[in-house]
Amino acid sequence: MGTLHVAAAAALTTLVFAGATTAANAEVKIGAVLSATGPASFLGDPEKKTLEMYVADINAKGGINGQQIKLFVYDDGGDPNQARTFGTRLIEEDKVDALLAGSTTATTMAIIPLAEEAKTPLINFAGAVQAVYPVKPWNFKTPHTDLMACEKIFEDLKKRNLTKIAMISGTDAFGKSMHDQCKTVTTKYGIDVLHEETYGPRDSDMTPQLTNIKGKAGVQAVVNPGFGQGPAIVTRNYRQLGITVPLYESHGVGSKQYIDLAGAAAEGVRLPAAALLVAEKLPDNDPQKKVVVDYKKTYEAKTGQPVSTFGGHMYDGLMILVDAMKRAGSADKAKVRNEIEKTRGFMGTGGVVNMSPTDHLGLDLSAFRMLEIKNGDWTLVQ
Amino acid sequence: MVAALQTRAGVMLLAVIILLLPLVLPSPFYFRIATLVFIFALAVLGLNLLMGFAGQVSLGHAGFFGIGAYAVAVGPTHWGIPSWAALILGAVAAGLLAFLVGRPILRLRGHYLAVATLGMGLLIAMVLTNEAQLTGGPDGMPVPRLDLFGWRVRGAMPWYWVSGVTLAIAAWLAANLLDSPTGRALRAIHDSETAASVLGIDLARYKLTAFVLSAVYGAIAGAYLALFDGLVTPATAGFLRSIEFVSMAVLGGLGSILGSVVGATLLVVLPQALTVFHDYEHIVLGLIMIVFMVFLRAGIVPSLAALAVRRKP
């Protein structure tokens, strides 16, 4: 009860002070709608922490163009309807200059039309391709797409001359979307998908599906688009059945938890992942090393939690926005939008960003590193 | 008779509020909130007919809500059905499903319907998630705008009126129903099933009527939300939404038409009002609900009404 009272009092005081400062001098208002609680909190929570941390830092250093940032953060709990309500509130009530919003694809799709209608720049953090293609004037995105992860895997397969593959994918949003995206680029990379299997997000045994794959003649590698515990079970079953062809996981398993869950079975598994995951292992001459190591250290020191790529997407989004506002010399919505579109050579945690009027994502395949698990740890595939 | 008069007065009050509210709402954001309140109140009103009068709980009400929502998404997109026709089809489909589920189960005594609807709601959400080629899968799908006789209904203001007028009509229908022989039968069932059956009331039939009606109300509300947001996801039909509906009904007051609206208002407005508490908003929301349930045990509207009656000399 005590903390609650303190919190309430603190909240009220902040409100009063916030009111006072608004009257005193102009501010840059940035609004965020994130899924900080609920089923997608693994995305929204690190995003929120990163955002609050770096905004405080920027304000301490004097803000943007001499103006302090006033931040509005709302939690949609992963509900697209709630996301749209908070998005409306940010635009209509808080009158923000820019939006950093949308942790999931569903919440993002609910917010994009609002930003387009109100002509407010929006940078979103959704995974799927439809969150940025077709390109809409006011909408930008920082996380790499599942299509890129797939292309990275196919590129590696082609390099190793393994072109006949089988796929086993999760039926959740992540697995489904990535599976569909993979299928769109098979001909581009000359990949033959000989066999396909699926599993539910809460299945505890994938032996039957994998037995089917094992019985299929000519399969040279297996690709597993999936997220959460599913891929770890796939990996264990894979070794139990004694399947020897290479196994590729997706960027959805890019956390230490996967290695812990899969144990020794994870040896030799390859996956595409953001550089953040192997920050310290990057060679010193890697241009991305400084930014990812800095972000990792800052985040882990401030929050006491291991860094995740999702928080990194927010770092990239905030910095792209702040840079654009500095170049624009004001928070004018149209000017800022134009400047975001002109972002070139921005080095973020997700890779080098080169935006253009036809590309509001701006990442290429170098954003992903191909990793292999050796001795229970990530190693870079050269 | 007094109860009926009170109900009528409640509906009149609701109509007046819907008419006058736009005079004080300052921006489209507030119109959006009001519209959401009306849409959720419509679904809760239906559920309240079932819970408050037939004494049955539906734990899968968001399933009907989802059927309505996906009807206006899938119908126009894949089969070229106009949105208004898809809305009606969705409502009919939800009613039929309720009939099929309710007919065998409502012959039993006790809370079997709660268990059956719980399963039904989960199944509907599962189908919506897995039939991706039709429903867009876990990420949902866009919903084409509603065209009514050449008038494109979009934005918060038109939807305020569409949902507000629908809610007023729905409340009026519910009030009339409660004043009819069916309504008296339902209230008798609520008071004592044994006494009601001794009086010759066909328990199963009347419970089924209430259940089908509540499903239709739910489906229409779902369709409105989908058309208003321009987007549907399987979360629309999720278990959490079902629980939200039940909470709204219980908080506002079982068996009270105005209570349904008050319950929906509280649970739509509070999350917006409590954002000042930042990370503590969920704790505060929970506390407020507990306080209401402890001190206004019969729900907000019935408890306050009883209090007002007792105060009178």
XYZ file of C-alpha atoms in Angstrom:
695
model
C 0.000 0.000 0.000
C 2.818 2.377 0.961
C 4.531 2.197 -2.419
C 1.208 2.675 -4.102
C 0.573 5.924 -2.280
C 4.054 7.100 -3.066
C 3.550 6.151 -6.695
C 0.241 7.964 -6.860
C 1.715 11.036 -5.234
C 4.719 10.901 -7.529
C 2.497 10.547 -10.564
C 0.433 13.547 -9.511
C 3.516 15.642 -8.860
C 4.937 14.756 -12.264
C 1.656 15.791 -13.810
C 1.693 19.131 -12.076
C 5.304 19.764 -13.037
C 4.695 18.566 -16.575
C 1.890 21.105 -16.853
C 4.172 23.842 -15.558
C 6.994 23.111 -18.022
C 4.679 22.948 -21.028
C 3.683 26.499 -20.327
C 7.301 27.586 -19.856
C 8.970 26.420 -23.084
C 8.287 24.379 -26.189
C 8.978 20.687 -26.096
C 9.330 17.864 -28.537
C 6.548 15.416 -27.871
C 7.151 11.766 -28.675
C 4.410 9.217 -28.165
C 4.786 5.454 -27.768
C 2.228 2.635 -27.680
C 3.966 -0.572 -26.644
C 2.884 -4.025 -25.436
C 4.729 -3.689 -22.120
C 2.433 -6.233 -20.431
C 0.507 -9.252 -21.688
C 1.552 -12.046 -24.039
C 3.829 -9.796 -26.121
C 5.616 -8.217 -23.152
C 8.865 -9.918 -24.197
C 8.806 -7.362 -27.036
C 7.269 -4.334 -25.361
C 9.064 -4.465 -22.022
C 12.657 -4.083 -23.333
C 11.378 -1.503 -25.843
C 9.823 0.576 -23.081
C 12.890 0.365 -20.848
C 15.201 1.297 -23.717
C 13.031 4.219 -24.729
C 12.733 5.687 -21.228
C 16.425 5.156 -20.550
C 17.674 6.909 -23.683
C 15.143 9.730 -23.617
C 16.276 10.574 -20.070
C 19.842 10.481 -21.375
C 19.102 12.770 -24.342
C 17.247 15.222 -22.092
C 20.137 15.267 -19.639
C 22.437 16.175 -22.530
C 20.257 19.143 -23.497
C 17.538 17.539 -25.629
C 16.931 17.997 -29.349
C 17.621 21.412 -30.896
C 17.628 22.809 -27.376
C 14.176 21.421 -26.627
C 13.483 18.750 -24.042
C 11.692 15.576 -25.099
C 8.357 14.974 -23.442
C 7.598 11.288 -23.616
C 4.159 9.677 -23.555
C 4.227 5.890 -23.137
C 1.056 3.799 -23.121
C 0.738 0.045 -22.645
C -1.711 -1.699 -24.982
C -1.316 -5.134 -23.363
C -0.989 -6.619 -26.853
C -4.584 -5.745 -27.779
C -4.881 -4.058 -31.227
C -8.131 -2.348 -30.232
C -6.459 -0.804 -27.183
C -3.442 0.120 -29.316
C -5.681 2.051 -31.674
C -7.366 3.853 -28.769
C -4.018 4.920 -27.300
C -2.769 5.864 -30.756
C -5.796 8.113 -31.182
C -5.149 9.586 -27.763
C -1.512 10.385 -28.579
C -2.513 12.136 -31.786
C -5.704 13.891 -30.681
C -5.080 14.626 -27.014
C -1.344 14.643 -26.387
C -0.702 16.106 -29.845
C 2.617 14.324 -30.283
C 5.107 15.260 -32.982
C 6.097 11.685 -33.760
C 5.115 8.132 -32.869
C 7.324 5.209 -31.873
C 4.634 2.566 -31.683
C 3.532 -0.986 -32.312
C 5.327 -3.922 -30.671
C 3.473 -6.649 -32.570
C 2.353 -6.844 -36.175
C -1.316 -6.751 -35.126
C -1.008 -3.632 -32.934
C 1.127 -1.944 -35.586
C -1.449 -2.572 -38.288
C -4.007 -0.894 -35.999
C -1.851 2.231 -35.608
C -0.522 2.767 -39.169
C -3.826 4.164 -40.552
C -3.956 6.698 -37.676
C -0.468 7.996 -38.448
C -1.250 8.196 -42.161
C -4.463 10.101 -41.545
C -2.938 12.538 -39.043
C 0.239 12.909 -41.148
C 2.451 12.069 -38.172
C 5.739 10.219 -38.627
C 5.580 6.684 -37.224
C 8.407 4.241 -36.629
C 7.097 0.771 -35.773
C 8.657 -2.360 -34.299
C 6.649 -5.135 -35.928
C 8.348 -8.183 -37.380
C 6.289 -9.012 -40.438
C 6.755 -7.637 -43.949
C 3.266 -6.141 -44.196
C 4.185 -3.620 -41.478
C 6.318 -1.748 -44.027
C 5.351 -2.995 -47.517
C 3.627 -1.573 -49.451
C 5.431 1.639 -48.481
C 3.205 4.284 -46.911
C 4.447 7.882 -46.705
C 4.429 8.305 -42.909
C 5.255 4.770 -41.784
C 8.774 3.446 -41.100
C 10.073 0.316 -39.404
C 13.355 -0.738 -37.779
C 13.286 -4.528 -37.126
C 14.509 -6.713 -39.974
C 11.726 -8.756 -41.569
C 11.208 -12.485 -41.481
C 11.725 -12.440 -45.250
C 15.283 -11.228 -44.704
C 15.931 -13.964 -42.128
C 14.796 -16.512 -44.672
C 16.929 -15.052 -47.424
C 19.908 -15.169 -45.089
C 19.303 -18.871 -44.448
C 18.813 -19.615 -48.149
C 21.968 -17.693 -48.982
C 23.920 -19.879 -46.571
C 22.288 -23.045 -47.920
C 23.233 -22.080 -51.466
C 26.802 -21.403 -50.385
C 26.983 -24.919 -48.908
C 25.277 -26.345 -51.992
C 22.325 -27.708 -50.017
C 19.326 -26.901 -52.201
C 16.840 -29.650 -51.373
C 15.271 -28.887 -48.007
C 12.390 -29.781 -45.739
C 10.566 -27.257 -43.571
C 8.935 -27.715 -40.175
C 7.173 -24.554 -38.986
C 5.160 -23.387 -35.998
C 1.532 -22.388 -36.586
C 1.824 -19.264 -34.393
C 1.994 -15.768 -35.911
C 5.771 -15.816 -36.174
C 6.176 -19.294 -37.677
C 3.269 -18.873 -40.048
C 4.424 -15.526 -41.389
C 8.027 -16.610 -41.826
C 7.017 -19.849 -43.530
C 4.917 -17.922 -46.043
C 7.724 -15.435 -46.682
C 10.243 -18.254 -47.201
C 8.033 -19.753 -49.868
C 8.076 -16.501 -51.845
C 11.859 -16.578 -52.371
C 12.588 -20.285 -52.957
C 12.937 -19.864 -56.733
C 15.144 -16.776 -56.320
C 17.687 -18.897 -54.445
C 17.040 -22.125 -56.350
C 15.795 -23.930 -53.259
C 13.520 -26.962 -53.564
C 11.186 -27.541 -50.628
C 10.649 -31.310 -50.786
C 8.494 -31.654 -47.711
C 6.615 -29.466 -45.186
C 5.430 -30.129 -41.653
C 3.818 -27.927 -38.987
C 3.410 -28.037 -35.219
C 1.237 -26.106 -32.737
C 2.820 -23.529 -30.436
C 2.161 -25.647 -27.340
C 3.018 -29.104 -28.760
C 5.440 -31.048 -26.597
C 6.661 -33.625 -29.113
C 7.517 -33.228 -32.794
C 8.848 -36.777 -33.379
C 6.072 -37.805 -35.844
C 6.633 -34.772 -38.089
C 10.398 -35.231 -37.969
C 10.061 -38.972 -38.706
C 8.215 -38.019 -41.896
C 11.047 -35.673 -42.805
C 13.638 -38.335 -42.030
C 11.837 -40.775 -44.318
C 11.842 -38.327 -47.220
C 14.657 -39.203 -49.625
C 16.990 -36.471 -50.826
C 16.493 -33.878 -48.039
C 19.808 -32.066 -47.588
C 18.849 -29.639 -44.800
C 15.908 -28.783 -42.552
C 14.645 -25.246 -41.837
C 12.534 -24.529 -38.741
C 10.725 -21.151 -38.703
C 9.486 -20.946 -35.163
C 9.486 -19.052 -31.926
C 9.600 -19.831 -28.208
C 9.978 -23.376 -26.875
C 8.845 -25.177 -30.066
C 12.216 -24.940 -31.863
C 14.023 -26.277 -28.773
C 11.796 -29.376 -28.800
C 12.286 -29.743 -32.555
C 16.051 -29.620 -31.984
C 15.972 -32.268 -29.253
C 13.718 -34.613 -31.233
C 15.905 -34.032 -34.274
C 18.968 -35.445 -32.531
C 17.003 -38.201 -30.809
C 15.911 -39.449 -34.240
C 19.512 -39.315 -35.386
C 18.860 -36.990 -38.323
C 22.272 -35.937 -39.596
C 21.564 -33.254 -42.217
C 22.126 -29.635 -41.054
C 19.345 -27.957 -39.064
C 18.583 -24.237 -39.483
C 16.637 -22.324 -36.866
C 15.229 -18.817 -37.335
C 16.088 -15.501 -35.672
C 13.124 -16.278 -33.375
C 15.331 -18.430 -31.145
C 17.989 -15.774 -30.705
C 18.279 -16.003 -26.930
C 20.438 -18.025 -24.547
C 17.276 -19.733 -23.352
C 17.150 -21.767 -26.572
C 20.609 -23.229 -25.967
C 19.675 -24.002 -22.351
C 16.463 -25.766 -23.408
C 17.917 -27.732 -26.308
C 21.128 -28.605 -24.465
C 23.725 -30.667 -26.321
C 21.265 -31.178 -29.185
C 21.823 -27.560 -30.205
C 25.437 -28.266 -31.261
C 25.952 -27.437 -34.905
C 22.590 -25.691 -35.358
C 22.794 -22.581 -37.564
C 20.611 -19.499 -37.401
C 20.514 -15.907 -38.646
C 20.642 -13.334 -35.840
C 21.256 -9.675 -35.208
C 24.810 -8.639 -34.332
C 23.622 -7.696 -30.846
C 23.512 -11.351 -29.870
C 27.269 -11.738 -30.441
C 28.270 -8.162 -29.606
C 31.555 -9.020 -27.866
C 32.488 -11.695 -30.389
C 32.450 -9.350 -33.358
C 35.921 -8.628 -34.756
C 37.253 -5.234 -33.660
C 37.244 -3.869 -37.194
C 33.505 -4.576 -37.552
C 31.812 -1.184 -38.070
C 28.821 -2.275 -36.018
C 30.810 -3.393 -33.004
C 30.883 -0.085 -31.148
C 27.151 0.614 -31.286
C 26.060 -2.896 -30.242
C 28.605 -3.206 -27.431
C 27.661 0.252 -26.104
C 23.949 -0.478 -26.199
C 24.407 -3.901 -24.588
C 26.515 -2.481 -21.751
C 24.173 0.433 -21.106
C 21.034 -1.690 -21.142
C 22.437 -4.429 -18.952
C 23.899 -1.968 -16.456
C 20.671 0.052 -16.147
C 18.148 -2.796 -16.049
C 20.180 -5.735 -14.737
C 18.613 -7.913 -17.418
C 20.216 -9.547 -20.458
C 19.940 -7.499 -23.623
C 17.447 -8.520 -26.312
C 17.285 -7.577 -29.965
C 13.795 -6.125 -29.421
C 15.060 -3.329 -27.189
C 17.709 -2.734 -29.836
C 14.997 -2.041 -32.431
C 13.671 0.720 -30.186
C 17.186 2.151 -29.802
C 17.493 2.302 -33.589
C 14.027 3.839 -33.997
C 14.609 6.530 -31.374
C 18.029 7.448 -32.727
C 16.797 7.625 -36.341
C 13.979 9.889 -35.195
C 16.216 12.098 -33.064
C 18.775 12.430 -35.893
C 16.007 13.337 -38.314
C 14.643 15.975 -35.929
C 18.126 17.445 -35.515
C 18.658 17.590 -39.280
C 15.197 19.096 -39.747
C 16.036 21.701 -37.117
C 12.548 21.369 -35.651
C 9.868 18.841 -34.812
C 7.778 19.865 -37.818
C 6.033 16.655 -38.875
C 6.497 16.937 -42.640
C 10.140 18.003 -42.362
C 10.915 15.200 -39.905
C 9.235 12.666 -42.176
C 11.362 13.817 -45.120
C 14.507 13.614 -43.020
C 13.704 10.095 -41.781
C 13.308 9.068 -45.392
C 16.740 10.559 -46.130
C 18.458 8.502 -43.402
C 21.667 7.120 -44.950
C 24.450 5.073 -43.412
C 22.903 5.112 -39.935
C 24.657 2.444 -37.884
C 22.123 0.830 -35.575
C 21.953 -2.323 -33.505
C 19.993 -3.965 -36.329
C 22.477 -3.059 -39.050
C 23.201 -0.204 -41.473
C 20.037 1.740 -42.317
C 19.684 3.359 -45.752
C 16.127 4.640 -46.193
C 14.708 5.798 -49.503
C 11.255 6.794 -50.825
C 10.754 3.178 -51.926
C 12.285 1.544 -48.855
C 11.119 2.586 -45.385
C 13.061 -0.206 -43.682
C 16.471 0.422 -45.181
C 18.207 -2.758 -44.004
C 19.945 -5.248 -46.248
C 20.955 -8.851 -45.593
C 24.177 -7.762 -43.879
C 21.931 -6.829 -40.933
C 21.891 -10.519 -40.106
C 24.893 -12.585 -39.075
C 24.911 -16.330 -39.631
C 25.653 -18.027 -36.323
C 26.488 -21.601 -35.430
C 26.160 -23.062 -31.967
C 29.432 -24.555 -30.761
C 30.195 -25.731 -27.223
C 26.939 -24.274 -25.944
C 27.610 -20.767 -27.261
C 27.081 -18.668 -30.384
C 29.923 -18.434 -32.878
C 30.071 -16.377 -36.060
C 30.123 -18.323 -39.301
C 32.805 -16.753 -41.474
C -44.544 -2.828 -12.235
C -42.190 -0.578 -10.289
C -39.244 -2.525 -11.685
C -40.574 -2.088 -15.208
C -40.978 1.660 -14.684
C -37.423 1.874 -13.350
C -36.142 0.008 -16.399
C -38.013 2.314 -18.755
C -36.648 5.331 -16.915
C -33.182 3.837 -17.259
C -33.552 3.474 -21.017
C -34.862 7.046 -21.302
C -31.903 8.298 -19.274
C -29.527 6.373 -21.547
C -31.119 7.870 -24.683
C -30.835 11.378 -23.258
C -27.179 10.838 -22.352
C -26.385 9.541 -25.853
C -28.109 12.597 -27.357
C -26.459 15.206 -25.137
C -22.984 13.738 -24.703
C -21.601 15.122 -28.025
C -22.146 18.635 -26.646
C -19.447 18.092 -24.019
C -17.038 15.731 -25.796
C -14.022 17.836 -26.804
C -12.206 15.750 -29.424
C -12.407 12.680 -31.703
C -10.503 10.741 -29.043
C -13.420 11.126 -26.618
C -15.849 10.154 -29.350
C -13.805 7.011 -29.878
C -13.958 6.170 -26.171
C -17.719 6.782 -26.098
C -18.179 4.608 -29.185
C -16.169 1.799 -27.591
C -18.333 2.104 -24.471
C -21.510 1.790 -26.568
C -20.173 -1.201 -28.507
C -19.057 -3.068 -25.396
C -22.269 -2.105 -23.587
C -24.252 -3.681 -26.421
C -22.449 -6.995 -25.979
C -22.737 -6.816 -22.180
C -26.434 -5.973 -22.432
C -26.979 -9.236 -24.309
C -24.896 -11.182 -21.849
C -26.816 -9.582 -18.986
C -30.106 -10.909 -20.356
C -28.613 -14.365 -20.035
C -26.797 -13.910 -16.716
C -29.112 -11.557 -14.927
C -32.436 -13.056 -15.955
C -31.946 -16.632 -17.122
C -29.316 -17.189 -14.410
C -26.855 -18.772 -16.824
C -23.217 -17.765 -17.373
C -21.551 -17.714 -20.767
C -17.768 -17.917 -20.569
C -17.361 -17.889 -24.324
C -19.292 -14.801 -25.217
C -16.358 -13.331 -27.087
C -16.838 -16.267 -29.478
C -20.104 -14.712 -30.699
C -18.431 -11.311 -30.692
C -15.706 -12.830 -32.889
C -18.213 -14.423 -35.272
C -19.797 -11.025 -35.854
C -16.410 -9.355 -36.256
C -15.064 -11.889 -38.735
C -18.361 -11.963 -40.656
C -17.870 -8.337 -41.735
C -14.183 -8.997 -42.417
C -14.374 -12.274 -44.349
C -17.743 -11.764 -46.087
C -16.908 -8.582 -48.042
C -13.233 -9.523 -48.618
C -13.578 -13.078 -49.879
C -17.150 -13.468 -51.046
C -18.108 -9.957 -52.112
C -21.038 -9.730 -49.677
C -21.875 -6.088 -48.756
C -20.845 -5.230 -45.197
C -24.391 -4.638 -43.923
C -25.527 -8.020 -45.267
C -22.454 -9.688 -43.758
C -23.348 -8.077 -40.428
C -26.830 -9.584 -40.552
C -25.462 -12.960 -41.667
C -22.978 -12.893 -38.788
C -25.747 -12.169 -36.285
C -27.886 -14.988 -37.715
C -24.927 -17.389 -37.661
C -24.155 -16.529 -34.025
C -27.841 -17.002 -33.109
C -27.940 -20.377 -34.865
C -24.780 -21.539 -33.147
C -26.182 -20.481 -29.773
C -29.347 -22.408 -30.581
C -27.399 -25.562 -31.473
C -25.180 -25.367 -28.381
C -27.926 -24.249 -26.004
C -30.721 -26.585 -27.019
C -29.317 -29.793 -25.563
C -27.413 -28.185 -22.696
C -30.060 -25.844 -21.299
C -32.252 -28.843 -20.530
C -29.814 -29.631 -17.745
C -29.838 -27.905 -14.396
C -26.722 -26.127 -13.142
C -23.851 -24.390 -14.839
C -23.290 -26.755 -17.745
C -23.742 -23.879 -20.180
C -20.730 -22.121 -18.678
C -18.526 -25.127 -19.423
C -19.969 -25.648 -22.904
C -19.551 -21.985 -23.881
C -16.037 -21.965 -22.455
C -15.128 -24.783 -24.850
C -17.023 -23.180 -27.700
C -15.251 -19.830 -27.239
C -11.818 -21.470 -27.251
C -12.714 -23.463 -30.373
C -13.880 -20.373 -32.243
C -10.669 -18.519 -31.356
C -8.667 -21.552 -32.525
C -10.466 -21.754 -35.867
C -9.958 -18.023 -36.431
C -6.234 -18.425 -35.713
C -5.649 -21.510 -37.838
C -7.793 -20.935 -40.945
C -5.244 -18.405 -42.122
C -6.167 -18.362 -45.818
C -9.626 -17.123 -44.809
C -9.032 -15.160 -41.598
C -5.450 -13.928 -42.014
C -4.259 -16.105 -39.109
C -2.822 -14.793 -35.841
C -2.065 -11.331 -37.268
C -5.691 -10.828 -38.273
C -7.010 -9.103 -41.385
C -8.209 -5.668 -42.482
C -11.955 -4.945 -42.548
C -13.458 -3.005 -45.471
C -15.358 0.144 -44.469
C -19.109 0.062 -44.093
C -21.052 1.664 -46.945
C -24.661 2.504 -46.109
C -26.671 3.760 -49.098
C -23.635 5.524 -50.486
C -22.625 6.927 -47.095
C -19.215 5.676 -46.014
C -19.252 5.224 -42.252
C -15.784 5.992 -40.943
C -14.199 8.039 -38.185
C -15.315 8.411 -34.602
C -18.245 10.813 -35.087
C -20.447 8.725 -37.445
C -19.691 5.614 -35.454
C -20.711 7.409 -32.265
C -24.186 7.844 -33.714
C -24.453 4.397 -35.315
C -23.396 2.601 -32.135
C -25.268 4.997 -29.825
C -28.570 4.643 -31.675
C -28.140 0.865 -31.880
C -27.479 0.684 -28.148
C -30.544 2.783 -27.365
C -32.727 0.573 -29.572
C -31.208 -2.587 -28.092
C -31.832 -1.315 -24.562
C -35.401 -0.382 -25.452
C -35.994 -3.840 -26.946
C -34.525 -5.476 -23.857
C -36.723 -3.340 -21.589
C -39.802 -4.268 -23.611
C -38.845 -7.904 -23.553
C -38.537 -7.865 -19.777
C -42.008 -6.393 -19.535
C -43.484 -9.099 -21.771
C -44.631 -12.609 -20.736
C -41.172 -13.856 -21.788
C -39.503 -11.356 -19.488
C -41.750 -12.231 -16.565
C -40.996 -15.911 -17.185
C -37.257 -15.181 -17.259
C -37.430 -13.256 -13.999
C -39.438 -16.033 -12.413
C -36.758 -18.507 -13.506
C -34.102 -16.293 -11.967
C -35.936 -16.118 -8.634
C -36.655 -19.840 -8.372
C -36.431 -22.445 -11.086
C -38.605 -24.875 -9.142
C -41.361 -22.333 -8.530
C -41.230 -21.252 -12.159
C -41.553 -24.774 -13.482
C -44.468 -25.429 -11.105
C -46.168 -22.398 -12.665
C -45.873 -24.115 -16.034
C -42.915 -22.173 -17.420
C -40.852 -24.125 -19.940
C -37.447 -23.444 -18.372
C -35.351 -24.772 -21.242
C -37.229 -22.780 -23.869
C -36.952 -19.443 -22.105
C -33.305 -19.940 -21.215
C -32.651 -20.800 -24.855
C -34.429 -17.632 -26.003
C -32.232 -15.529 -23.719
C -29.085 -17.318 -24.874
C -29.832 -16.898 -28.592
C -30.702 -13.242 -28.061
C -27.491 -12.625 -26.147
C -25.480 -14.265 -28.952
C -27.125 -11.990 -31.542
C -26.389 -8.876 -29.448
C -22.792 -10.054 -29.067
C -22.328 -10.669 -32.799
C -23.679 -7.240 -33.744
C -21.358 -5.592 -31.221
C -18.423 -7.583 -32.613
C -19.254 -6.534 -36.165
C -19.419 -2.877 -35.083
C -16.021 -3.050 -33.384
C -14.433 -4.652 -36.455
C -15.947 -2.059 -38.809
C -14.989 0.774 -36.450
C -11.362 -0.366 -36.045
C -10.944 -1.509 -39.644
C -9.027 -4.528 -38.371
C -9.767 -7.865 -36.681
C -7.461 -10.278 -34.881
C -8.219 -13.562 -33.100
C -7.853 -11.648 -29.792
C -11.347 -10.286 -30.573
C -12.727 -13.736 -29.807
C -10.222 -14.596 -27.079
C -10.934 -15.966 -23.634
C -9.756 -12.753 -21.941
C -12.385 -10.774 -23.810
C -15.073 -13.219 -22.585
C -13.922 -12.653 -19.024
C -13.963 -8.897 -19.641
C -17.628 -9.116 -20.694
C -18.581 -11.127 -17.611
C -16.701 -8.642 -15.387
C -18.506 -5.711 -16.985
C -21.896 -7.367 -16.411
C -21.172 -8.284 -12.790
C -19.572 -4.932 -11.953
C -22.407 -2.889 -13.439
C -25.109 -5.065 -11.952
C -26.703 -8.325 -13.029
C -30.218 -7.955 -14.376
C -29.881 -4.224 -14.903
C -29.935 -2.651 -18.347
C -28.329 0.556 -17.167
C -25.872 -1.566 -15.168
C -24.572 -3.121 -18.386
C -23.761 0.332 -19.698
C -22.170 1.447 -16.429
C -20.034 -1.708 -16.251
C -18.832 -1.261 -19.824
C -18.138 2.429 -19.212
C -15.994 1.701 -16.165
C -13.845 -0.958 -17.794
C -13.350 1.017 -21.011
C -12.667 4.381 -19.362
C -10.618 3.277 -16.340
C -7.593 1.972 -18.296
C -7.452 5.366 -20.021
C -7.891 7.344 -16.811
C -5.377 5.276 -14.853
C -2.417 5.811 -17.194
C -1.257 8.519 -14.741
C -0.206 5.691 -12.422
C 2.254 4.429 -15.053
C 3.537 1.003 -14.010
C 0.952 0.664 -11.238
C -2.186 1.063 -13.345
C -3.088 -2.651 -13.243
C -2.840 -2.741 -9.460
C -5.051 0.315 -9.130
C -7.595 -1.086 -11.590
C -7.757 -4.318 -9.609
C -8.160 -2.441 -6.327
C -10.993 -0.320 -7.694
C -12.835 -3.418 -8.897
C -12.397 -5.135 -5.535
C -13.667 -2.071 -3.684
C -16.751 -1.910 -5.892
C -17.501 -5.586 -5.406
C -17.034 -5.381 -1.635
C -19.188 -2.325 -1.047
C -21.689 -2.610 -3.895
C -22.187 -6.342 -3.851
C -25.153 -6.535 -6.213
C -23.337 -4.457 -8.801
C -23.115 -0.686 -9.075
C -26.560 0.204 -10.425
C -28.767 -2.198 -8.413
C -26.860 -1.458 -5.165
C -27.139 2.294 -5.598
C -30.818 1.987 -6.540
C -31.498 -0.058 -3.407
C -29.605 2.495 -1.350
C -31.673 5.332 -2.804
C -34.930 3.509 -2.045
C -33.862 2.836 1.560
C -32.918 6.481 2.120
C -36.421 7.631 1.150
C -38.599 8.373 4.186
